[in-house]
């Protein structure tokens, strides 16, 4: 957890404890002390802590804190509803000052809005904790905002967890955070299309993991970006990808996690997740309503040979065709069932291309192959001359010539890892794809992808 996240979490706990037990309760006093300890530790390192709130998201020093914003949604809502736009904590802050700020957050909303955060703290002579109101930020204040790809990925996981929990418990789906996560994913992938691919390549999961919808959204958005979709269409695509399997919230876990081959009846139960997903998303409006269509059609296949049957259409919706490719690729290369091992990424890409025009849209398949390359990030490949390398970056132009990090050389079991961009080194060639588990114990793609 980031240090600023620890401070915000401590404040959220103090606010919740005070709301339940009152400001004078020993548990509240303890929670305020814990928050003060976390704040002092951070202020000693930084000098002054400034947390900005803009469009319902936390920022610190122009760094977007998306995961903390999703995780601490109740605290964020309490602050924004009461007009808090900036918190500045200065050296010398006292526990009682933090306690008064928590008191303000527990005031009934009409009273808090009537008094306002500045007047409330001034009346109490708080000097080391400065609060500013929400305001519209100028363009130069928003310029240079930094987004940590892994922070955005973790925020997406939390959003998917919340959506699946709501679907499981028959609660209304709230998509505000999902929209924000998708919009931020688009920004991240425009600037850095590699880090999230590398992160996904290091993961293994089962049928119920929330990594799958997030990974599908990443791949689908990469395809959409390469295809030149406008931003509104990209947001719709990303949202649909996050929600494509929401119907699995209605499938029994014992069926999803069954290690053996499913019976015909069990396969029919799983196939119902497309219908269940469409039903759960039936009340979406506007462009977001396409998420319902994608949930229903993402297994229908380009030639309509899949499920459920599409009677009145010649082909699935274009966004469903993108999600079907991304869904197949991620599921094939990550999820395992029983003795079935995940497919090598390069084999999955070739299968998409081989079945283009049947299962997969041929245009989408071609764009997908160019996005991830014939040897996707994380693949272990053999180079001419006997070198073994891990693919660390997809190619910009030629799908068969990625950037690789050499980790073994013929006759030298240990070599300093070094990167070769095969597009810039035409004399080097990939001659084969290797299974990491069958090469050597020390060839673990995750080791060489962490630094990306």
CSV table of C-alpha atoms in Angstrom, one decimal:
chain,number,residue,atom,x,y,z
A,1,UNK,CA,0.0,0.0,0.0
A,2,UNK,CA,1.2,3.5,-0.8
A,3,UNK,CA,2.0,5.7,2.3
A,4,UNK,CA,-0.7,8.2,1.3
A,5,UNK,CA,-3.1,5.3,0.9
A,6,UNK,CA,-2.3,4.2,4.5
A,7,UNK,CA,-3.1,7.7,5.7
A,8,UNK,CA,-6.4,7.9,3.8
A,9,UNK,CA,-7.3,4.4,5.1
A,10,UNK,CA,-6.6,5.4,8.7
A,11,UNK,CA,-8.8,8.5,8.3
A,12,UNK,CA,-11.6,6.4,6.8
A,13,UNK,CA,-11.4,4.0,9.8
A,14,UNK,CA,-11.4,7.0,12.2
A,15,UNK,CA,-14.4,8.5,10.5
A,16,UNK,CA,-16.3,5.2,10.5
A,17,UNK,CA,-15.5,4.5,14.2
A,18,UNK,CA,-16.6,8.0,15.2
A,19,UNK,CA,-19.8,7.7,13.2
A,20,UNK,CA,-20.6,4.4,15.0
A,21,UNK,CA,-19.4,5.1,18.6
A,22,UNK,CA,-19.1,8.9,18.9
A,23,UNK,CA,-16.1,11.2,19.0
A,24,UNK,CA,-15.4,10.6,22.7
A,25,UNK,CA,-15.3,6.8,22.6
A,26,UNK,CA,-12.0,5.1,23.4
A,27,UNK,CA,-12.1,3.2,20.1
A,28,UNK,CA,-12.4,6.6,18.3
A,29,UNK,CA,-9.6,8.0,20.3
A,30,UNK,CA,-7.5,5.0,19.3
A,31,UNK,CA,-8.4,5.4,15.6
A,32,UNK,CA,-7.5,9.1,15.7
A,33,UNK,CA,-4.2,8.2,17.2
A,34,UNK,CA,-3.5,5.6,14.5
A,35,UNK,CA,-4.4,8.2,11.8
A,36,UNK,CA,-2.1,10.8,13.5
A,37,UNK,CA,0.8,8.3,13.6
A,38,UNK,CA,0.4,7.6,9.9
A,39,UNK,CA,0.1,11.3,9.1
A,40,UNK,CA,3.2,12.3,11.1
A,41,UNK,CA,5.3,9.6,9.6
A,42,UNK,CA,4.4,10.7,6.1
A,43,UNK,CA,4.8,14.5,6.9
A,44,UNK,CA,8.2,13.8,8.4
A,45,UNK,CA,9.2,12.4,5.0
A,46,UNK,CA,7.6,14.9,2.8
A,47,UNK,CA,7.5,18.1,4.8
A,48,UNK,CA,3.9,18.8,3.8
A,49,UNK,CA,1.2,16.4,2.6
A,50,UNK,CA,-1.3,17.8,0.1
A,51,UNK,CA,-4.1,15.6,-1.1
A,52,UNK,CA,-6.2,17.0,-3.9
A,53,UNK,CA,-9.7,15.8,-4.8
A,54,UNK,CA,-10.9,16.3,-8.3
A,55,UNK,CA,-13.9,14.7,-10.1
A,56,UNK,CA,-14.2,12.2,-7.1
A,57,UNK,CA,-10.6,11.0,-7.3
A,58,UNK,CA,-7.7,11.5,-4.9
A,59,UNK,CA,-4.4,12.9,-6.3
A,60,UNK,CA,-1.1,13.6,-4.5
A,61,UNK,CA,1.6,15.5,-6.2
A,62,UNK,CA,-0.1,15.0,-9.6
A,63,UNK,CA,-0.2,11.3,-9.0
A,64,UNK,CA,-3.6,9.7,-9.6
A,65,UNK,CA,-4.6,7.4,-6.7
A,66,UNK,CA,-7.2,5.4,-8.4
A,67,UNK,CA,-7.2,2.3,-6.3
A,68,UNK,CA,-7.4,4.3,-3.1
A,69,UNK,CA,-10.3,6.3,-4.6
A,70,UNK,CA,-12.2,3.1,-5.4
A,71,UNK,CA,-11.4,1.4,-2.1
A,72,UNK,CA,-12.2,4.4,0.0
A,73,UNK,CA,-15.3,5.5,-1.9
A,74,UNK,CA,-17.3,6.2,1.2
A,75,UNK,CA,-14.6,8.6,2.6
A,76,UNK,CA,-14.2,10.3,-0.8
A,77,UNK,CA,-18.0,10.8,-1.0
A,78,UNK,CA,-18.1,12.2,2.5
A,79,UNK,CA,-15.4,14.7,1.6
A,80,UNK,CA,-16.8,15.8,-1.8
A,81,UNK,CA,-20.3,16.1,-0.5
A,82,UNK,CA,-19.1,18.4,2.3
A,83,UNK,CA,-17.1,20.6,-0.1
A,84,UNK,CA,-13.6,19.3,0.7
A,85,UNK,CA,-11.4,19.8,-2.4
A,86,UNK,CA,-7.9,19.9,-0.9
A,87,UNK,CA,-6.4,18.7,2.4
A,88,UNK,CA,-3.0,20.1,3.4
A,89,UNK,CA,-1.3,18.6,6.5
A,90,UNK,CA,1.6,20.6,7.9
A,91,UNK,CA,4.4,19.7,10.3
A,92,UNK,CA,3.2,19.9,13.9
A,93,UNK,CA,-0.3,18.6,13.3
A,94,UNK,CA,-1.9,17.4,16.5
A,95,UNK,CA,-4.3,14.4,17.1
A,96,UNK,CA,-7.0,16.8,18.2
A,97,UNK,CA,-6.8,18.6,14.9
A,98,UNK,CA,-7.3,15.4,13.0
A,99,UNK,CA,-10.1,14.6,15.4
A,100,UNK,CA,-11.9,17.8,14.5
A,101,UNK,CA,-11.6,17.1,10.8
A,102,UNK,CA,-13.1,13.7,11.4
A,103,UNK,CA,-15.9,15.4,13.5
A,104,UNK,CA,-16.6,17.6,10.4
A,105,UNK,CA,-16.9,14.5,8.2
A,106,UNK,CA,-19.5,13.0,10.6
A,107,UNK,CA,-21.7,16.1,10.8
A,108,UNK,CA,-25.1,15.7,9.2
A,109,UNK,CA,-24.7,16.8,5.6
A,110,UNK,CA,-27.0,19.9,5.7
A,111,UNK,CA,-25.2,21.2,8.7
A,112,UNK,CA,-21.7,20.5,7.2
A,113,UNK,CA,-22.7,22.3,4.0
A,114,UNK,CA,-24.1,25.3,5.9
A,115,UNK,CA,-20.9,25.7,8.0
A,116,UNK,CA,-18.4,24.7,5.4
A,117,UNK,CA,-15.0,23.0,6.1
A,118,UNK,CA,-12.9,26.2,6.2
A,119,UNK,CA,-15.1,28.0,8.8
A,120,UNK,CA,-15.6,24.8,10.9
A,121,UNK,CA,-11.8,24.3,11.3
A,122,UNK,CA,-11.1,28.0,11.7
A,123,UNK,CA,-13.6,28.3,14.5
A,124,UNK,CA,-11.8,25.5,16.3
A,125,UNK,CA,-8.4,27.1,15.8
A,126,UNK,CA,-7.0,24.3,13.7
A,127,UNK,CA,-3.7,25.5,12.2
A,128,UNK,CA,-1.8,22.5,10.9
A,129,UNK,CA,-4.6,21.0,8.8
A,130,UNK,CA,-5.8,23.3,6.0
A,131,UNK,CA,-8.8,22.4,4.0
A,132,UNK,CA,-9.8,24.1,0.7
A,133,UNK,CA,-13.1,23.9,-1.1
A,134,UNK,CA,-13.7,22.0,-4.4
A,135,UNK,CA,-13.0,24.1,-7.4
A,136,UNK,CA,-12.5,23.8,-11.1
A,137,UNK,CA,-8.9,23.1,-12.0
A,138,UNK,CA,-7.1,25.0,-14.7
A,139,UNK,CA,-5.6,23.1,-17.6
A,140,UNK,CA,-2.0,23.7,-16.4
A,141,UNK,CA,-3.0,22.1,-13.0
A,142,UNK,CA,-4.2,19.0,-14.8
A,143,UNK,CA,-1.2,18.8,-17.1
A,144,UNK,CA,1.3,16.1,-16.3
A,145,UNK,CA,-0.9,14.0,-14.2
A,146,UNK,CA,0.8,10.6,-13.6
A,147,UNK,CA,-1.0,7.3,-13.7
A,148,UNK,CA,0.7,4.2,-12.3
A,149,UNK,CA,-0.5,1.3,-14.6
A,150,UNK,CA,-0.6,-1.2,-11.7
A,151,UNK,CA,-2.5,1.2,-9.5
A,152,UNK,CA,-5.1,1.4,-12.3
A,153,UNK,CA,-5.1,-2.4,-12.8
A,154,UNK,CA,-5.7,-2.9,-9.0
A,155,UNK,CA,-8.5,-0.3,-9.1
A,156,UNK,CA,-10.1,-2.2,-12.0
A,157,UNK,CA,-10.0,-5.5,-9.9
A,158,UNK,CA,-11.8,-3.7,-7.0
A,159,UNK,CA,-14.4,-2.4,-9.4
A,160,UNK,CA,-15.0,-5.8,-10.9
A,161,UNK,CA,-15.2,-7.3,-7.4
A,162,UNK,CA,-17.8,-4.8,-6.4
A,163,UNK,CA,-19.9,-5.4,-9.5
A,164,UNK,CA,-19.8,-9.2,-9.2
A,165,UNK,CA,-20.7,-8.9,-5.5
A,166,UNK,CA,-23.7,-6.7,-6.4
A,167,UNK,CA,-24.8,-9.1,-9.1
A,168,UNK,CA,-24.5,-12.1,-6.8
A,169,UNK,CA,-26.6,-10.4,-4.1
A,170,UNK,CA,-29.2,-9.1,-6.6
A,171,UNK,CA,-28.2,-5.4,-5.9
A,172,UNK,CA,-28.3,-2.6,-8.5
A,173,UNK,CA,-25.1,-2.3,-10.5
A,174,UNK,CA,-23.4,1.1,-9.9
A,175,UNK,CA,-21.1,1.9,-12.9
A,176,UNK,CA,-19.7,5.3,-12.0
A,177,UNK,CA,-16.4,3.8,-10.8
A,178,UNK,CA,-16.3,1.4,-13.8
A,179,UNK,CA,-16.6,4.3,-16.2
A,180,UNK,CA,-13.7,6.1,-14.5
A,181,UNK,CA,-11.5,3.0,-14.4
A,182,UNK,CA,-12.1,2.4,-18.1
A,183,UNK,CA,-11.4,6.0,-19.1
A,184,UNK,CA,-8.1,5.8,-17.1
A,185,UNK,CA,-7.2,2.5,-18.7
A,186,UNK,CA,-7.5,4.1,-22.1
A,187,UNK,CA,-5.2,6.9,-21.0
A,188,UNK,CA,-2.6,4.5,-19.6
A,189,UNK,CA,-2.7,2.2,-22.7
A,190,UNK,CA,-2.2,5.2,-25.0
A,191,UNK,CA,1.0,6.1,-23.2
A,192,UNK,CA,2.2,2.7,-22.2
A,193,UNK,CA,0.7,-0.3,-24.0
A,194,UNK,CA,3.2,-2.7,-22.5
A,195,UNK,CA,3.1,-2.7,-18.7
A,196,UNK,CA,-0.4,-4.0,-18.3
A,197,UNK,CA,0.3,-6.8,-20.9
A,198,UNK,CA,3.4,-7.7,-18.9
A,199,UNK,CA,1.5,-7.7,-15.6
A,200,UNK,CA,-1.3,-9.9,-17.1
A,201,UNK,CA,1.3,-12.4,-18.5
A,202,UNK,CA,2.5,-13.1,-15.0
A,203,UNK,CA,-0.9,-14.1,-13.6
A,204,UNK,CA,-2.6,-17.5,-13.3
A,205,UNK,CA,-6.2,-17.8,-12.1
A,206,UNK,CA,-9.3,-20.0,-12.1
A,207,UNK,CA,-12.7,-19.4,-13.7
A,208,UNK,CA,-14.0,-17.1,-10.9
A,209,UNK,CA,-11.0,-14.7,-10.9
A,210,UNK,CA,-11.6,-11.0,-11.4
A,211,UNK,CA,-8.3,-10.8,-13.3
A,212,UNK,CA,-10.1,-12.2,-16.4
A,213,UNK,CA,-12.5,-9.3,-17.0
A,214,UNK,CA,-9.8,-6.8,-16.4
A,215,UNK,CA,-7.4,-8.6,-18.8
A,216,UNK,CA,-10.1,-8.8,-21.4
A,217,UNK,CA,-10.7,-5.1,-21.1
A,218,UNK,CA,-7.0,-4.4,-21.6
A,219,UNK,CA,-6.7,-6.5,-24.7
A,220,UNK,CA,-10.0,-5.3,-26.1
A,221,UNK,CA,-9.0,-1.6,-25.6
A,222,UNK,CA,-5.6,-2.3,-27.2
A,223,UNK,CA,-7.4,-3.6,-30.3
A,224,UNK,CA,-9.8,-0.7,-30.2
A,225,UNK,CA,-7.0,1.8,-30.0
A,226,UNK,CA,-5.2,0.2,-32.9
A,227,UNK,CA,-8.4,0.2,-34.9
A,228,UNK,CA,-8.8,3.9,-34.3
A,229,UNK,CA,-12.1,3.9,-32.3
A,230,UNK,CA,-13.0,7.3,-30.9
A,231,UNK,CA,-13.0,7.8,-27.1
A,232,UNK,CA,-16.7,7.4,-26.5
A,233,UNK,CA,-16.6,4.1,-28.4
A,234,UNK,CA,-13.5,3.0,-26.5
A,235,UNK,CA,-15.2,3.7,-23.2
A,236,UNK,CA,-18.2,1.6,-24.3
A,237,UNK,CA,-15.9,-1.2,-25.4
A,238,UNK,CA,-14.0,-1.2,-22.2
A,239,UNK,CA,-17.1,-1.1,-20.0
A,240,UNK,CA,-18.6,-4.0,-22.0
A,241,UNK,CA,-15.4,-6.0,-21.6
A,242,UNK,CA,-15.4,-5.5,-17.9
A,243,UNK,CA,-19.0,-6.7,-17.7
A,244,UNK,CA,-19.0,-9.4,-20.4
A,245,UNK,CA,-18.9,-12.3,-17.8
A,246,UNK,CA,-21.2,-10.6,-15.2
A,247,UNK,CA,-23.7,-13.4,-15.8
A,248,UNK,CA,-21.2,-15.9,-14.2
A,249,UNK,CA,-22.2,-14.4,-10.8
A,250,UNK,CA,-25.4,-16.5,-11.3
A,251,UNK,CA,-23.5,-19.7,-12.1
A,252,UNK,CA,-22.9,-22.0,-9.1
A,253,UNK,CA,-19.2,-21.9,-8.1
A,254,UNK,CA,-19.0,-25.7,-7.8
A,255,UNK,CA,-19.7,-25.8,-11.6
A,256,UNK,CA,-17.3,-23.0,-12.5
A,257,UNK,CA,-14.5,-24.6,-10.4
A,258,UNK,CA,-15.2,-28.2,-11.2
A,259,UNK,CA,-11.8,-29.8,-12.0
A,260,UNK,CA,-13.1,-32.5,-14.2
A,261,UNK,CA,-14.8,-32.3,-17.6
A,262,UNK,CA,-18.3,-30.8,-17.4
A,263,UNK,CA,-21.3,-32.8,-18.2
A,264,UNK,CA,-23.7,-31.7,-20.9
A,265,UNK,CA,-26.1,-30.3,-18.3
A,266,UNK,CA,-23.3,-28.4,-16.6
A,267,UNK,CA,-22.1,-26.9,-19.9
A,268,UNK,CA,-25.7,-25.7,-20.5
A,269,UNK,CA,-25.6,-24.1,-17.0
A,270,UNK,CA,-22.4,-22.3,-17.8
A,271,UNK,CA,-23.7,-21.2,-21.3
A,272,UNK,CA,-26.6,-19.6,-19.5
A,273,UNK,CA,-24.2,-16.9,-18.2
A,274,UNK,CA,-24.7,-15.0,-21.5
A,275,UNK,CA,-28.4,-14.7,-21.0
A,276,UNK,CA,-28.0,-14.0,-17.2
A,277,UNK,CA,-25.5,-11.3,-18.0
A,278,UNK,CA,-27.8,-9.6,-20.5
A,279,UNK,CA,-30.6,-9.7,-17.9
A,280,UNK,CA,-28.4,-8.2,-15.2
A,281,UNK,CA,-27.5,-5.3,-17.6
A,282,UNK,CA,-31.0,-4.8,-19.1
A,283,UNK,CA,-31.6,-1.4,-17.5
A,284,UNK,CA,-28.4,0.3,-18.9
A,285,UNK,CA,-29.1,3.2,-21.1
A,286,UNK,CA,-27.4,5.1,-23.9
A,287,UNK,CA,-24.2,3.7,-25.3
A,288,UNK,CA,-23.7,1.7,-22.1
A,289,UNK,CA,-26.6,-0.5,-23.2
A,290,UNK,CA,-24.2,-2.1,-25.7
A,291,UNK,CA,-22.6,-3.8,-22.7
A,292,UNK,CA,-25.8,-5.8,-22.4
A,293,UNK,CA,-25.5,-6.8,-26.1
A,294,UNK,CA,-21.9,-7.8,-25.6
A,295,UNK,CA,-22.7,-9.9,-22.5
A,296,UNK,CA,-25.3,-11.7,-24.6
A,297,UNK,CA,-23.3,-12.2,-27.8
A,298,UNK,CA,-19.6,-12.7,-26.8
A,299,UNK,CA,-19.7,-16.4,-27.4
A,300,UNK,CA,-22.0,-16.3,-30.5
A,301,UNK,CA,-19.1,-16.5,-33.0
A,302,UNK,CA,-18.6,-14.6,-36.2
A,303,UNK,CA,-20.4,-17.3,-38.2
A,304,UNK,CA,-23.2,-17.5,-35.5
A,305,UNK,CA,-22.2,-21.1,-34.7
A,306,UNK,CA,-21.7,-20.4,-31.0
A,307,UNK,CA,-24.2,-19.6,-28.2
A,308,UNK,CA,-26.8,-18.3,-27.7
A,309,UNK,CA,-28.3,-18.6,-31.2
A,310,UNK,CA,-28.7,-15.2,-33.0
A,311,UNK,CA,-31.8,-15.6,-35.0
A,312,UNK,CA,-32.4,-12.1,-36.3
A,313,UNK,CA,-28.8,-11.0,-37.0
A,314,UNK,CA,-26.2,-11.9,-39.6
A,315,UNK,CA,-23.3,-11.4,-37.1
A,316,UNK,CA,-22.7,-10.4,-33.5
A,317,UNK,CA,-22.3,-6.7,-32.7
A,318,UNK,CA,-18.8,-5.4,-33.7
A,319,UNK,CA,-17.9,-4.8,-30.0
A,320,UNK,CA,-18.9,-8.3,-29.1
A,321,UNK,CA,-16.6,-9.6,-31.8
A,322,UNK,CA,-13.7,-7.7,-30.3
A,323,UNK,CA,-14.5,-9.0,-26.8
A,324,UNK,CA,-14.8,-12.5,-28.1
A,325,UNK,CA,-11.2,-12.5,-29.4
A,326,UNK,CA,-9.9,-10.9,-26.2
A,327,UNK,CA,-11.9,-13.3,-24.0
A,328,UNK,CA,-10.7,-16.3,-25.9
A,329,UNK,CA,-7.0,-15.2,-25.8
A,330,UNK,CA,-7.0,-14.4,-22.1
A,331,UNK,CA,-8.9,-17.5,-21.0
A,332,UNK,CA,-6.8,-19.8,-23.2
A,333,UNK,CA,-3.5,-18.5,-21.9
A,334,UNK,CA,-4.4,-18.2,-18.2
A,335,UNK,CA,-7.2,-20.3,-16.9
A,336,UNK,CA,-6.7,-24.0,-16.3
A,337,UNK,CA,-9.2,-26.7,-15.6
A,338,UNK,CA,-8.1,-30.1,-14.2
A,339,UNK,CA,-5.3,-31.5,-16.2
A,340,UNK,CA,-5.7,-29.0,-19.0
A,341,UNK,CA,-2.8,-26.5,-19.0
A,342,UNK,CA,-3.1,-23.0,-20.3
A,343,UNK,CA,-2.2,-22.6,-23.9
A,344,UNK,CA,1.1,-20.9,-24.9
A,345,UNK,CA,0.3,-17.3,-25.9
A,346,UNK,CA,1.8,-17.7,-29.4
A,347,UNK,CA,-0.4,-20.8,-30.0
A,348,UNK,CA,-3.5,-18.9,-28.9
A,349,UNK,CA,-2.7,-16.1,-31.4
A,350,UNK,CA,-2.3,-18.6,-34.2
A,351,UNK,CA,-5.6,-20.2,-33.3
A,352,UNK,CA,-7.3,-16.9,-33.5
A,353,UNK,CA,-5.9,-16.4,-37.0
A,354,UNK,CA,-6.6,-19.9,-38.0
A,355,UNK,CA,-10.3,-19.6,-37.1
A,356,UNK,CA,-10.8,-16.1,-38.5
A,357,UNK,CA,-13.9,-16.0,-40.6
A,358,UNK,CA,-15.5,-18.8,-38.6
A,359,UNK,CA,-15.3,-18.2,-34.8
A,360,UNK,CA,-13.6,-14.8,-35.0
A,361,UNK,CA,-14.1,-11.7,-37.1
A,362,UNK,CA,-11.2,-11.7,-39.6
A,363,UNK,CA,-10.6,-8.0,-39.3
A,364,UNK,CA,-10.5,-8.1,-35.5
A,365,UNK,CA,-8.3,-11.1,-35.6
A,366,UNK,CA,-5.8,-9.3,-37.9
A,367,UNK,CA,-5.7,-6.2,-35.7
A,368,UNK,CA,-5.4,-8.3,-32.6
A,369,UNK,CA,-2.4,-10.2,-34.0
A,370,UNK,CA,-0.7,-6.9,-34.8
A,371,UNK,CA,-1.4,-5.6,-31.3
A,372,UNK,CA,0.0,-8.5,-29.4
A,373,UNK,CA,2.3,-9.9,-32.1
A,374,UNK,CA,2.9,-13.5,-33.0
A,375,UNK,CA,5.0,-13.9,-29.8
A,376,UNK,CA,3.1,-12.0,-27.1
A,377,UNK,CA,4.7,-10.4,-24.1
A,378,UNK,CA,5.8,-13.1,-21.7
A,379,UNK,CA,6.5,-15.7,-24.3
A,380,UNK,CA,9.7,-17.6,-24.0
A,381,UNK,CA,11.4,-18.0,-27.4
A,382,UNK,CA,14.5,-19.6,-29.0
A,383,UNK,CA,16.6,-17.3,-31.1
A,384,UNK,CA,19.0,-18.3,-33.9
A,385,UNK,CA,22.3,-19.3,-32.4
A,386,UNK,CA,20.7,-21.0,-29.4
A,387,UNK,CA,19.8,-18.0,-27.2
A,388,UNK,CA,16.7,-18.2,-25.0
A,389,UNK,CA,14.8,-15.0,-24.5
A,390,UNK,CA,11.6,-13.6,-23.0
A,391,UNK,CA,9.4,-11.3,-25.1
A,392,UNK,CA,9.2,-8.0,-23.2
A,393,UNK,CA,7.6,-5.7,-25.8
A,394,UNK,CA,5.3,-6.3,-28.8
A,395,UNK,CA,6.5,-5.2,-32.2
A,396,UNK,CA,5.5,-1.8,-33.6
A,397,UNK,CA,5.2,-3.0,-37.2
A,398,UNK,CA,6.1,-6.6,-38.0
A,399,UNK,CA,4.1,-9.0,-35.7
A,400,UNK,CA,6.9,-11.6,-35.9
A,401,UNK,CA,9.7,-9.3,-34.6
A,402,UNK,CA,9.1,-8.3,-30.9
A,403,UNK,CA,11.6,-6.9,-28.5
A,404,UNK,CA,13.1,-9.7,-26.3
A,405,UNK,CA,15.4,-10.0,-23.3
A,406,UNK,CA,18.0,-12.7,-23.7
A,407,UNK,CA,18.3,-14.7,-20.5
A,408,UNK,CA,20.3,-17.7,-21.7
A,409,UNK,CA,23.0,-18.2,-24.3
A,410,UNK,CA,24.3,-21.4,-25.9
A,411,UNK,CA,27.2,-22.7,-23.9
A,412,UNK,CA,26.6,-20.1,-21.1
A,413,UNK,CA,23.9,-21.1,-18.7
A,414,UNK,CA,24.0,-17.6,-17.0
A,415,UNK,CA,24.3,-14.4,-19.0
A,416,UNK,CA,23.6,-10.8,-18.1
A,417,UNK,CA,20.0,-10.2,-19.4
A,418,UNK,CA,20.1,-7.8,-22.4
A,419,UNK,CA,17.3,-6.6,-24.6
A,420,UNK,CA,17.3,-7.0,-28.4
A,421,UNK,CA,14.6,-5.2,-30.5
A,422,UNK,CA,14.2,-7.6,-33.4
A,423,UNK,CA,12.7,-5.0,-35.6
A,424,UNK,CA,16.0,-3.1,-35.4
A,425,UNK,CA,18.1,-6.2,-35.6
A,426,UNK,CA,17.2,-8.0,-38.8
A,427,UNK,CA,20.1,-10.4,-38.5
A,428,UNK,CA,18.4,-12.0,-35.4
A,429,UNK,CA,15.4,-14.3,-35.8
A,430,UNK,CA,13.0,-16.2,-33.6
A,431,UNK,CA,13.3,-19.9,-34.5
A,432,UNK,CA,10.9,-21.4,-32.0
A,433,UNK,CA,8.6,-21.0,-29.0
A,434,UNK,CA,9.4,-22.7,-25.7
A,435,UNK,CA,7.3,-23.8,-22.8
A,436,UNK,CA,8.8,-22.0,-19.7
A,437,UNK,CA,8.1,-25.0,-17.5
A,438,UNK,CA,10.2,-27.2,-19.8
A,439,UNK,CA,13.2,-25.0,-20.4
A,440,UNK,CA,14.8,-24.6,-17.1
A,441,UNK,CA,13.7,-23.8,-13.5
A,442,UNK,CA,15.2,-20.3,-13.7
A,443,UNK,CA,13.4,-19.2,-16.9
A,444,UNK,CA,10.4,-17.5,-15.3
A,445,UNK,CA,8.9,-14.8,-17.5
A,446,UNK,CA,7.6,-12.9,-14.4
A,447,UNK,CA,11.2,-12.3,-13.2
A,448,UNK,CA,12.1,-10.5,-16.4
A,449,UNK,CA,8.8,-8.6,-16.8
A,450,UNK,CA,8.7,-7.0,-13.3
A,451,UNK,CA,11.0,-4.2,-14.3
A,452,UNK,CA,8.8,-3.1,-17.3
